[in-house]
Amino acid sequence: MLTRFPFALFALTDVSIETVDWVLEEARRGLGMDGWWWYLVATLDYHAAPQRKLDGTGQDGTPAPIDPSSSSPFVGKSLEDVARWLRGKPQSVDVDDRYFGVLDKQAEKSGKVAICRINDPKVEEEAAWCILNKADYSTLFLGGLDSDLDWEELVSLQKYTLEL
């Protein structure tokens, strides 16, 4: 299964607007494609999410700068909450179903994004697994994922636990 952008981006800790903007910009530049906004800053009710196109092409996520008065509705939430959000999204919402980004304390410290994948609740106890990546490399990483085998190999090498 190929990934498709945009990828949802969740701030699970208090992260400054400047950091979110920086991550969005760096991710945009990561593949040398200044025209694409790869992450969609997630809201509780999907109002900012693009609607799926009939031709199946991907769409832009959230452009920087974001509203300076905004805050994440996911602060204090868990990966289980994020997994519920992705599993519960309407079919018309055009965002990747399995892979997403998380901003935790590392985002402020080092500008890194936790790239996560939802796990099958029938098979695994954990809601998701994460790998830490630089913001600019995260889009190259996400854009290149096309099978579970790739993910399983990567996770075994560098599984990351969120700093909440």
GROMACS .gro file of N, CA and C in nm:
model
  492
    1MET      N    1   0.085  -0.118   0.000
    1MET     CA    2   0.000   0.000   0.000
    1MET      C    3   0.089   0.124   0.000
    2LEU      N    4   0.070   0.209  -0.098
    2LEU     CA    5   0.148   0.332  -0.104
    2LEU      C    6   0.092   0.435  -0.007
    3THR      N    7   0.183   0.518   0.046
    3THR     CA    8   0.138   0.626   0.132
    3THR      C    9   0.089   0.741   0.044
    4ARG      N   10   0.011   0.827   0.102
    4ARG     CA   11  -0.037   0.945   0.028
    4ARG      C   12  -0.035   1.064   0.122
    5PHE      N   13  -0.004   1.177   0.068
    5PHE     CA   14  -0.005   1.296   0.151
    5PHE      C   15  -0.135   1.371   0.129
    6PRO      N   16  -0.175   1.458   0.223
    6PRO     CA   17  -0.097   1.496   0.339
    6PRO      C   18  -0.101   1.390   0.450
    7PHE      N   19  -0.004   1.404   0.539
    7PHE     CA   20   0.003   1.321   0.658
    7PHE      C   21  -0.040   1.407   0.776
    8ALA      N   22  -0.125   1.353   0.862
    8ALA     CA   23  -0.170   1.428   0.978
    8ALA      C   24  -0.052   1.455   1.071
    9LEU      N   25  -0.051   1.572   1.133
    9LEU     CA   26   0.053   1.611   1.228
    9LEU      C   27  -0.016   1.650   1.358
   10PHE      N   28   0.024   1.584   1.467
   10PHE     CA   29  -0.037   1.604   1.597
   10PHE      C   30   0.066   1.657   1.696
   11ALA      N   31   0.034   1.765   1.767
   11ALA     CA   32   0.118   1.813   1.877
   11ALA      C   33   0.058   1.758   2.005
   12LEU      N   34   0.130   1.665   2.070
   12LEU     CA   35   0.080   1.602   2.192
   12LEU      C   36   0.131   1.671   2.318
   13THR      N   37   0.224   1.765   2.302
   13THR     CA   38   0.272   1.848   2.412
   13THR      C   39   0.265   1.993   2.365
   14ASP      N   40   0.280   2.086   2.459
   14ASP     CA   41   0.282   2.227   2.420
   14ASP      C   42   0.405   2.254   2.335
   15VAL      N   43   0.382   2.286   2.211
   15VAL     CA   44   0.488   2.317   2.116
   15VAL      C   45   0.459   2.457   2.064
   16SER      N   46   0.560   2.540   2.055
   16SER     CA   47   0.539   2.678   2.010
   16SER      C   48   0.491   2.682   1.865
   17ILE      N   49   0.419   2.787   1.833
   17ILE     CA   50   0.373   2.809   1.695
   17ILE      C   51   0.493   2.817   1.602
   18GLU      N   52   0.601   2.880   1.650
   18GLU     CA   53   0.722   2.892   1.568
   18GLU      C   54   0.778   2.755   1.533
   19THR      N   55   0.774   2.662   1.627
   19THR     CA   56   0.824   2.527   1.600
   19THR      C   57   0.735   2.456   1.499
   20VAL      N   58   0.605   2.468   1.513
   20VAL     CA   59   0.513   2.406   1.417
   20VAL      C   60   0.538   2.463   1.278
   21ASP      N   61   0.548   2.596   1.268
   21ASP     CA   62   0.575   2.659   1.138
   21ASP      C   63   0.707   2.611   1.080
   22TRP      N   64   0.809   2.602   1.164
   22TRP     CA   65   0.941   2.557   1.118
   22TRP      C   66   0.933   2.414   1.066
   23VAL      N   67   0.864   2.326   1.139
   23VAL     CA   68   0.849   2.186   1.095
   23VAL      C   69   0.775   2.180   0.961
   24LEU      N   70   0.668   2.256   0.947
   24LEU     CA   71   0.593   2.258   0.822
   24LEU      C   72   0.682   2.302   0.705
   25GLU      N   73   0.759   2.409   0.728
   25GLU     CA   74   0.848   2.462   0.623
   25GLU      C   75   0.959   2.364   0.589
   26GLU      N   76   1.023   2.306   0.690
   26GLU     CA   77   1.132   2.212   0.666
   26GLU      C   78   1.081   2.088   0.594
   27ALA      N   79   0.966   2.038   0.634
   27ALA     CA   80   0.909   1.921   0.568
   27ALA      C   81   0.878   1.954   0.422
   28ARG      N   82   0.832   2.073   0.397
   28ARG     CA   83   0.801   2.117   0.261
   28ARG      C   84   0.926   2.119   0.175
   29ARG      N   85   1.037   2.162   0.232
   29ARG     CA   86   1.163   2.170   0.158
   29ARG      C   87   1.236   2.036   0.151
   30GLY      N   88   1.195   1.941   0.231
   30GLY     CA   89   1.268   1.815   0.244
   30GLY      C   90   1.290   1.739   0.116
   31LEU      N   91   1.196   1.739   0.027
   31LEU     CA   92   1.211   1.668  -0.099
   31LEU      C   93   1.249   1.762  -0.213
   32GLY      N   94   1.280   1.886  -0.179
   32GLY     CA   95   1.311   1.982  -0.284
   32GLY      C   96   1.189   2.020  -0.365
   33MET      N   97   1.072   2.001  -0.306
   33MET     CA   98   0.946   2.034  -0.374
   33MET      C   99   0.878   2.144  -0.295
   34ASP      N  100   0.919   2.266  -0.320
   34ASP     CA  101   0.865   2.377  -0.242
   34ASP      C  102   0.716   2.401  -0.262
   35GLY      N  103   0.654   2.331  -0.353
   35GLY     CA  104   0.512   2.353  -0.377
   35GLY      C  105   0.418   2.272  -0.290
   36TRP      N  106   0.468   2.171  -0.217
   36TRP     CA  107   0.380   2.080  -0.143
   36TRP      C  108   0.390   2.100   0.007
   37TRP      N  109   0.275   2.107   0.073
   37TRP     CA  110   0.269   2.109   0.219
   37TRP      C  111   0.232   1.967   0.261
   38TRP      N  112   0.329   1.894   0.315
   38TRP     CA  113   0.315   1.751   0.339
   38TRP      C  114   0.234   1.715   0.463
   39TYR      N  115   0.229   1.806   0.562
   39TYR     CA  116   0.158   1.775   0.687
   39TYR      C  117   0.030   1.856   0.699
   40LEU      N  118  -0.072   1.791   0.750
   40LEU     CA  119  -0.197   1.856   0.785
   40LEU      C  120  -0.201   1.867   0.937
   41VAL      N  121  -0.201   1.988   0.990
   41VAL     CA  122  -0.211   2.007   1.135
   41VAL      C  123  -0.352   1.964   1.175
   42ALA      N  124  -0.360   1.858   1.256
   42ALA     CA  125  -0.488   1.796   1.288
   42ALA      C  126  -0.573   1.881   1.381
   43THR      N  127  -0.702   1.883   1.354
   43THR     CA  128  -0.802   1.946   1.440
   43THR      C  129  -0.899   1.836   1.483
   44LEU      N  130  -0.973   1.860   1.589
   44LEU     CA  131  -1.063   1.756   1.640
   44LEU      C  132  -1.171   1.716   1.541
   45ASP      N  133  -1.222   1.813   1.465
   45ASP     CA  134  -1.340   1.784   1.382
   45ASP      C  135  -1.312   1.773   1.232
   46TYR      N  136  -1.187   1.762   1.192
   46TYR     CA  137  -1.148   1.741   1.052
   46TYR      C  138  -1.180   1.861   0.962
   47HIS      N  139  -1.213   1.977   1.020
   47HIS     CA  140  -1.255   2.090   0.936
   47HIS      C  141  -1.144   2.142   0.846
   48ALA      N  142  -1.020   2.124   0.882
   48ALA     CA  143  -0.910   2.174   0.799
   48ALA      C  144  -0.862   2.072   0.697
   49ALA      N  145  -0.915   1.952   0.704
   49ALA     CA  146  -0.868   1.844   0.616
   49ALA      C  147  -0.923   1.859   0.475
   50PRO      N  148  -0.837   1.837   0.376
   50PRO     CA  149  -0.887   1.841   0.238
   50PRO      C  150  -0.978   1.722   0.210
   51GLN      N  151  -1.066   1.739   0.115
   51GLN     CA  152  -1.155   1.632   0.075
   51GLN      C  153  -1.090   1.553  -0.040
   52ARG      N  154  -1.109   1.422  -0.039
   52ARG     CA  155  -1.048   1.333  -0.139
   52ARG      C  156  -1.093   1.374  -0.280
   53LYS      N  157  -0.995   1.379  -0.371
   53LYS     CA  158  -1.024   1.411  -0.511
   53LYS      C  159  -1.066   1.285  -0.585
   54LEU      N  160  -1.149   1.303  -0.685
   54LEU     CA  161  -1.196   1.189  -0.764
   54LEU      C  162  -1.083   1.122  -0.841
   55ASP      N  163  -0.981   1.200  -0.881
   55ASP     CA  164  -0.872   1.141  -0.959
   55ASP      C  165  -0.767   1.074  -0.871
   56GLY      N  166  -0.782   1.081  -0.738
   56GLY     CA  167  -0.693   1.011  -0.646
   56GLY      C  168  -0.560   1.079  -0.618
   57THR      N  169  -0.537   1.198  -0.673
   57THR     CA  170  -0.411   1.266  -0.648
   57THR      C  171  -0.407   1.324  -0.508
   58GLY      N  172  -0.287   1.331  -0.451
   58GLY     CA  173  -0.270   1.388  -0.318
   58GLY      C  174  -0.292   1.539  -0.318
   59GLN      N  175  -0.309   1.594  -0.199
   59GLN     CA  176  -0.336   1.736  -0.186
   59GLN      C  177  -0.246   1.798  -0.080
   60ASP      N  178  -0.242   1.930  -0.080
   60ASP     CA  179  -0.165   2.002   0.020
   60ASP      C  180  -0.223   1.985   0.159
   61GLY      N  181  -0.133   1.990   0.257
   61GLY     CA  182  -0.174   1.992   0.396
   61GLY      C  183  -0.187   2.136   0.443
   62THR      N  184  -0.137   2.164   0.563
   62THR     CA  185  -0.149   2.297   0.624
   62THR      C  186  -0.030   2.383   0.585
   63PRO      N  187  -0.054   2.501   0.525
   63PRO     CA  188   0.058   2.589   0.493
   63PRO      C  189   0.102   2.669   0.615
   64ALA      N  190   0.231   2.697   0.621
   64ALA     CA  191   0.284   2.787   0.724
   64ALA      C  192   0.281   2.928   0.666
   65PRO      N  193   0.264   3.027   0.751
   65PRO     CA  194   0.250   3.020   0.896
   65PRO      C  195   0.106   2.985   0.935
   66ILE      N  196   0.096   2.915   1.048
   66ILE     CA  197  -0.037   2.884   1.100
   66ILE      C  198  -0.084   3.000   1.186
   67ASP      N  199  -0.210   3.003   1.218
   67ASP     CA  200  -0.269   3.109   1.300
   67ASP      C  201  -0.196   3.116   1.434
   68PRO      N  202  -0.139   3.233   1.467
   68PRO     CA  203  -0.062   3.244   1.592
   68PRO      C  204  -0.145   3.223   1.719
   69SER      N  205  -0.275   3.230   1.709
   69SER     CA  206  -0.358   3.208   1.827
   69SER      C  207  -0.404   3.063   1.840
   70SER      N  208  -0.364   2.980   1.746
   70SER     CA  209  -0.410   2.841   1.750
   70SER      C  210  -0.333   2.759   1.854
   71SER      N  211  -0.397   2.652   1.897
   71SER     CA  212  -0.332   2.558   1.988
   71SER      C  213  -0.381   2.418   1.952
   72SER      N  214  -0.303   2.319   1.987
   72SER     CA  215  -0.337   2.183   1.951
   72SER      C  216  -0.443   2.127   2.046
   73PRO      N  217  -0.550   2.072   1.990
   73PRO     CA  218  -0.650   2.005   2.075
   73PRO      C  219  -0.602   1.868   2.123
   74PHE      N  220  -0.481   1.828   2.082
   74PHE     CA  221  -0.429   1.697   2.118
   74PHE      C  222  -0.326   1.701   2.231
   75VAL      N  223  -0.299   1.820   2.285
   75VAL     CA  224  -0.205   1.830   2.397
   75VAL      C  225  -0.259   1.746   2.513
   76GLY      N  226  -0.173   1.660   2.565
   76GLY     CA  227  -0.214   1.572   2.675
   76GLY      C  228  -0.281   1.444   2.630
   77LYS      N  229  -0.304   1.430   2.501
   77LYS     CA  230  -0.366   1.308   2.448
   77LYS      C  231  -0.258   1.202   2.425
   78SER      N  232  -0.302   1.083   2.392
   78SER     CA  233  -0.211   0.970   2.374
   78SER      C  234  -0.209   0.926   2.227
   79LEU      N  235  -0.118   0.833   2.198
   79LEU     CA  236  -0.117   0.774   2.064
   79LEU      C  237  -0.247   0.698   2.036
   80GLU      N  238  -0.308   0.645   2.139
   80GLU     CA  239  -0.436   0.576   2.123
   80GLU      C  240  -0.542   0.675   2.075
   81ASP      N  241  -0.542   0.798   2.130
   81ASP     CA  242  -0.636   0.901   2.087
   81ASP      C  243  -0.612   0.939   1.941
   82VAL      N  244  -0.485   0.950   1.903
   82VAL     CA  245  -0.451   0.983   1.765
   82VAL      C  246  -0.497   0.871   1.672
   83ALA      N  247  -0.474   0.746   1.712
   83ALA     CA  248  -0.517   0.633   1.630
   83ALA      C  249  -0.669   0.634   1.612
   84ARG      N  250  -0.742   0.668   1.719
   84ARG     CA  251  -0.888   0.677   1.709
   84ARG      C  252  -0.929   0.786   1.609
   85TRP      N  253  -0.857   0.900   1.612
   85TRP     CA  254  -0.886   1.011   1.521
   85TRP      C  255  -0.869   0.964   1.376
   86LEU      N  256  -0.758   0.897   1.348
   86LEU     CA  257  -0.734   0.851   1.211
   86LEU      C  258  -0.831   0.742   1.169
   87ARG      N  259  -0.861   0.650   1.259
   87ARG     CA  260  -0.956   0.544   1.224
   87ARG      C  261  -1.098   0.598   1.208
   88GLY      N  262  -1.129   0.708   1.278
   88GLY     CA  263  -1.263   0.763   1.276
   88GLY      C  264  -1.287   0.869   1.170
   89LYS      N  265  -1.185   0.902   1.094
   89LYS     CA  266  -1.203   1.009   0.995
   89LYS      C  267  -1.299   0.965   0.886
   90PRO      N  268  -1.379   1.059   0.837
   90PRO     CA  269  -1.469   1.025   0.726
   90PRO      C  270  -1.390   0.981   0.603
   91GLN      N  271  -1.448   0.892   0.523
   91GLN     CA  272  -1.382   0.844   0.401
   91GLN      C  273  -1.347   0.957   0.307
   92SER      N  274  -1.423   1.065   0.312
   92SER     CA  275  -1.400   1.178   0.221
   92SER      C  276  -1.277   1.260   0.259
   93VAL      N  277  -1.228   1.245   0.381
   93VAL     CA  278  -1.112   1.321   0.427
   93VAL      C  279  -0.985   1.262   0.364
   94ASP      N  280  -0.909   1.348   0.297
   94ASP     CA  281  -0.792   1.303   0.222
   94ASP      C  282  -0.665   1.322   0.305
   95VAL      N  283  -0.636   1.223   0.389
   95VAL     CA  284  -0.515   1.220   0.470
   95VAL      C  285  -0.474   1.074   0.482
   96ASP      N  286  -0.344   1.048   0.488
   96ASP     CA  287  -0.298   0.910   0.493
   96ASP      C  288  -0.362   0.837   0.612
   97ASP      N  289  -0.402   0.712   0.589
   97ASP     CA  290  -0.474   0.635   0.689
   97ASP      C  291  -0.387   0.570   0.796
   98ARG      N  292  -0.259   0.550   0.768
   98ARG     CA  293  -0.175   0.473   0.861
   98ARG      C  294  -0.057   0.550   0.918
   99TYR      N  295   0.001   0.638   0.841
   99TYR     CA  296   0.123   0.706   0.884
   99TYR      C  297   0.092   0.851   0.920
  100PHE      N  298   0.160   0.902   1.024
  100PHE     CA  299   0.135   1.039   1.069
  100PHE      C  300   0.257   1.090   1.146
  101GLY      N  301   0.259   1.219   1.170
  101GLY     CA  302   0.367   1.280   1.246
  101GLY      C  303   0.319   1.327   1.382
  102VAL      N  304   0.410   1.323   1.480
  102VAL     CA  305   0.380   1.371   1.615
  102VAL      C  306   0.489   1.466   1.659
  103LEU      N  307   0.448   1.577   1.717
  103LEU     CA  308   0.541   1.670   1.779
  103LEU      C  309   0.533   1.649   1.929
  104ASP      N  310   0.647   1.615   1.988
  104ASP     CA  311   0.657   1.599   2.133
  104ASP      C  312   0.767   1.694   2.181
  105LYS      N  313   0.823   1.670   2.297
  105LYS     CA  314   0.926   1.761   2.350
  105LYS      C  315   1.049   1.766   2.261
  106GLN      N  316   1.078   1.660   2.187
  106GLN     CA  317   1.192   1.661   2.095
  106GLN      C  318   1.176   1.764   1.984
  107ALA      N  319   1.054   1.795   1.947
  107ALA     CA  320   1.031   1.894   1.842
  107ALA      C  321   1.091   2.029   1.881
  108GLU      N  322   1.070   2.069   2.005
  108GLU     CA  323   1.125   2.197   2.054
  108GLU      C  324   1.276   2.188   2.071
  109LYS      N  325   1.324   2.075   2.121
  109LYS     CA  326   1.467   2.060   2.149
  109LYS      C  327   1.551   2.049   2.023
  110SER      N  328   1.507   1.966   1.929
  110SER     CA  329   1.593   1.932   1.816
  110SER      C  330   1.528   1.946   1.680
  111GLY      N  331   1.403   1.989   1.675
  111GLY     CA  332   1.336   2.002   1.547
  111GLY      C  333   1.304   1.870   1.480
  112LYS      N  334   1.293   1.765   1.560
  112LYS     CA  335   1.264   1.633   1.503
  112LYS      C  336   1.116   1.599   1.518
  113VAL      N  337   1.069   1.519   1.424
  113VAL     CA  338   0.930   1.475   1.420
  113VAL      C  339   0.928   1.325   1.444
  114ALA      N  340   0.835   1.279   1.527
  114ALA     CA  341   0.816   1.136   1.544
  114ALA      C  342   0.723   1.090   1.431
  115ILE      N  343   0.773   1.003   1.345
  115ILE     CA  344   0.693   0.946   1.238
  115ILE      C  345   0.634   0.817   1.293
  116CYS      N  346   0.502   0.806   1.286
  116CYS     CA  347   0.433   0.694   1.350
  116CYS      C  348   0.345   0.619   1.252
  117ARG      N  349   0.318   0.495   1.285
  117ARG     CA  350   0.227   0.411   1.208
  117ARG      C  351   0.126   0.349   1.303
  118ILE      N  352   0.000   0.354   1.264
  118ILE     CA  353  -0.105   0.290   1.342
  118ILE      C  354  -0.088   0.139   1.329
  119ASN      N  355  -0.099   0.071   1.440
  119ASN     CA  356  -0.091  -0.075   1.441
  119ASN      C  357  -0.231  -0.135   1.436
  120ASP      N  358  -0.238  -0.259   1.394
  120ASP     CA  359  -0.363  -0.332   1.391
  120ASP      C  360  -0.400  -0.372   1.534
  121PRO      N  361  -0.511  -0.320   1.588
  121PRO     CA  362  -0.545  -0.349   1.728
  121PRO      C  363  -0.572  -0.497   1.755
  122LYS      N  364  -0.600  -0.574   1.651
  122LYS     CA  365  -0.624  -0.717   1.669
  122LYS      C  366  -0.493  -0.794   1.685
  123VAL      N  367  -0.383  -0.733   1.644
  123VAL     CA  368  -0.255  -0.802   1.642
  123VAL      C  369  -0.158  -0.749   1.748
  124GLU      N  370  -0.156  -0.617   1.768
  124GLU     CA  371  -0.057  -0.555   1.855
  124GLU      C  372  -0.123  -0.476   1.967
  125GLU      N  373  -0.060  -0.476   2.083
  125GLU     CA  374  -0.114  -0.402   2.197
  125GLU      C  375  -0.097  -0.252   2.181
  126GLU      N  376   0.019  -0.210   2.133
  126GLU     CA  377   0.047  -0.067   2.120
  126GLU      C  378  -0.036  -0.008   2.006
  127ALA      N  379  -0.087   0.115   2.027
  127ALA     CA  380  -0.167   0.181   1.924
  127ALA      C  381  -0.084   0.219   1.803
  128ALA      N  382   0.043   0.253   1.826
  128ALA     CA  383   0.129   0.297   1.716
  128ALA      C  384   0.274   0.279   1.755
  129TRP      N  385   0.359   0.271   1.654
  129TRP     CA  386   0.504   0.271   1.672
  129TRP      C  387   0.557   0.396   1.608
  130CYS      N  388   0.666   0.449   1.664
  130CYS     CA  389   0.722   0.574   1.613
  130CYS      C  390   0.872   0.563   1.587
  131ILE      N  391   0.917   0.641   1.492
  131ILE     CA  392   1.059   0.657   1.459
  131ILE      C  393   1.086   0.806   1.457
  132LEU      N  394   1.197   0.850   1.514
  132LEU     CA  395   1.230   0.992   1.520
  132LEU      C  396   1.310   1.031   1.396
  133ASN      N  397   1.270   1.142   1.333
  133ASN     CA  398   1.336   1.191   1.213
  133ASN      C  399   1.347   1.342   1.214
  134LYS      N  400   1.449   1.394   1.145
  134LYS     CA  401   1.458   1.538   1.124
  134LYS      C  402   1.339   1.579   1.037
  135ALA      N  403   1.289   1.699   1.059
  135ALA     CA  404   1.169   1.744   0.989
  135ALA      C  405   1.186   1.740   0.837
  136ASP      N  406   1.302   1.783   0.789
  136ASP     CA  407   1.319   1.787   0.644
  136ASP      C  408   1.331   1.647   0.583
  137TYR      N  409   1.380   1.552   0.658
  137TYR     CA  410   1.393   1.416   0.608
  137TYR      C  411   1.263   1.337   0.623
  138SER      N  412   1.176   1.383   0.710
  138SER     CA  413   1.054   1.308   0.739
  138SER      C  414   0.967   1.288   0.616
  139THR      N  415   0.961   1.386   0.527
  139THR     CA  416   0.877   1.372   0.407
  139THR      C  417   0.938   1.273   0.309
  140LEU      N  418   1.070   1.272   0.299
  140LEU     CA  419   1.136   1.173   0.214
  140LEU      C  420   1.108   1.034   0.269
  141PHE      N  421   1.116   1.020   0.399
  141PHE     CA  422   1.090   0.893   0.466
  141PHE      C  423   0.946   0.849   0.442
  142LEU      N  424   0.850   0.937   0.469
  142LEU     CA  425   0.709   0.902   0.453
  142LEU      C  426   0.674   0.875   0.308
  143GLY      N  427   0.726   0.956   0.219
  143GLY     CA  428   0.697   0.937   0.077
  143GLY      C  429   0.751   0.808   0.022
  144GLY      N  430   0.853   0.751   0.087
  144GLY     CA  431   0.913   0.629   0.039
  144GLY      C  432   0.856   0.502   0.100
  145LEU      N  433   0.771   0.514   0.199
  145LEU     CA  434   0.714   0.394   0.262
  145LEU      C  435   0.605   0.337   0.172
  146ASP      N  436   0.620   0.211   0.137
  146ASP     CA  437   0.515   0.150   0.057
  146ASP      C  438   0.482   0.008   0.098
  147SER      N  439   0.542  -0.039   0.207
  147SER     CA  440   0.505  -0.173   0.252
  147SER      C  441   0.530  -0.187   0.401
  148ASP      N  442   0.463  -0.281   0.463
  148ASP     CA  443   0.484  -0.308   0.605
  148ASP      C  444   0.624  -0.360   0.631
  149LEU      N  445   0.681  -0.432   0.537
  149LEU     CA  446   0.815  -0.485   0.555
  149LEU      C  447   0.915  -0.373   0.578
  150ASP      N  448   0.908  -0.268   0.499
  150ASP     CA  449   0.997  -0.154   0.518
  150ASP      C  450   0.983  -0.100   0.660
  151TRP      N  451   0.859  -0.081   0.704
  151TRP     CA  452   0.834  -0.024   0.836
  151TRP      C  453   0.886  -0.115   0.946
  152GLU      N  454   0.857  -0.242   0.938
  152GLU     CA  455   0.899  -0.337   1.041
  152GLU      C  456   1.051  -0.337   1.055
  153GLU      N  457   1.122  -0.335   0.944
  153GLU     CA  458   1.267  -0.333   0.950
  153GLU      C  459   1.318  -0.205   1.015
  154LEU      N  460   1.260  -0.094   0.978
  154LEU     CA  461   1.303   0.034   1.033
  154LEU      C  462   1.275   0.043   1.183
  155VAL      N  463   1.158   0.001   1.224
  155VAL     CA  464   1.121   0.007   1.366
  155VAL      C  465   1.215  -0.078   1.449
  156SER      N  466   1.252  -0.194   1.398
  156SER     CA  467   1.340  -0.281   1.475
  156SER      C  468   1.477  -0.216   1.496
  157LEU      N  469   1.514  -0.127   1.408
  157LEU     CA  470   1.643  -0.059   1.419
  157LEU      C  471   1.640   0.063   1.509
  158GLN      N  472   1.528   0.135   1.509
  158GLN     CA  473   1.527   0.264   1.579
  158GLN      C  474   1.392   0.303   1.639
  159LYS      N  475   1.325   0.212   1.706
  159LYS     CA  476   1.197   0.243   1.769
  159LYS      C  477   1.214   0.359   1.867
  160TYR      N  478   1.120   0.451   1.867
  160TYR     CA  479   1.128   0.573   1.947
  160TYR      C  480   1.009   0.579   2.042
  161THR      N  481   1.033   0.618   2.167
  161THR     CA  482   0.929   0.639   2.266
  161THR      C  483   0.910   0.790   2.282
  162LEU      N  484   0.786   0.836   2.267
  162LEU     CA  485   0.757   0.979   2.276
  162LEU      C  486   0.795   1.036   2.411
  163GLU      N  487   0.840   1.162   2.410
  163GLU     CA  488   0.867   1.236   2.533
  163GLU      C  489   0.750   1.330   2.558
  164LEU      N  490   0.659   1.287   2.644
  164LEU     CA  491   0.538   1.366   2.670
  164LEU      C  492   0.544   1.434   2.805
   0.00000   0.00000   0.00000
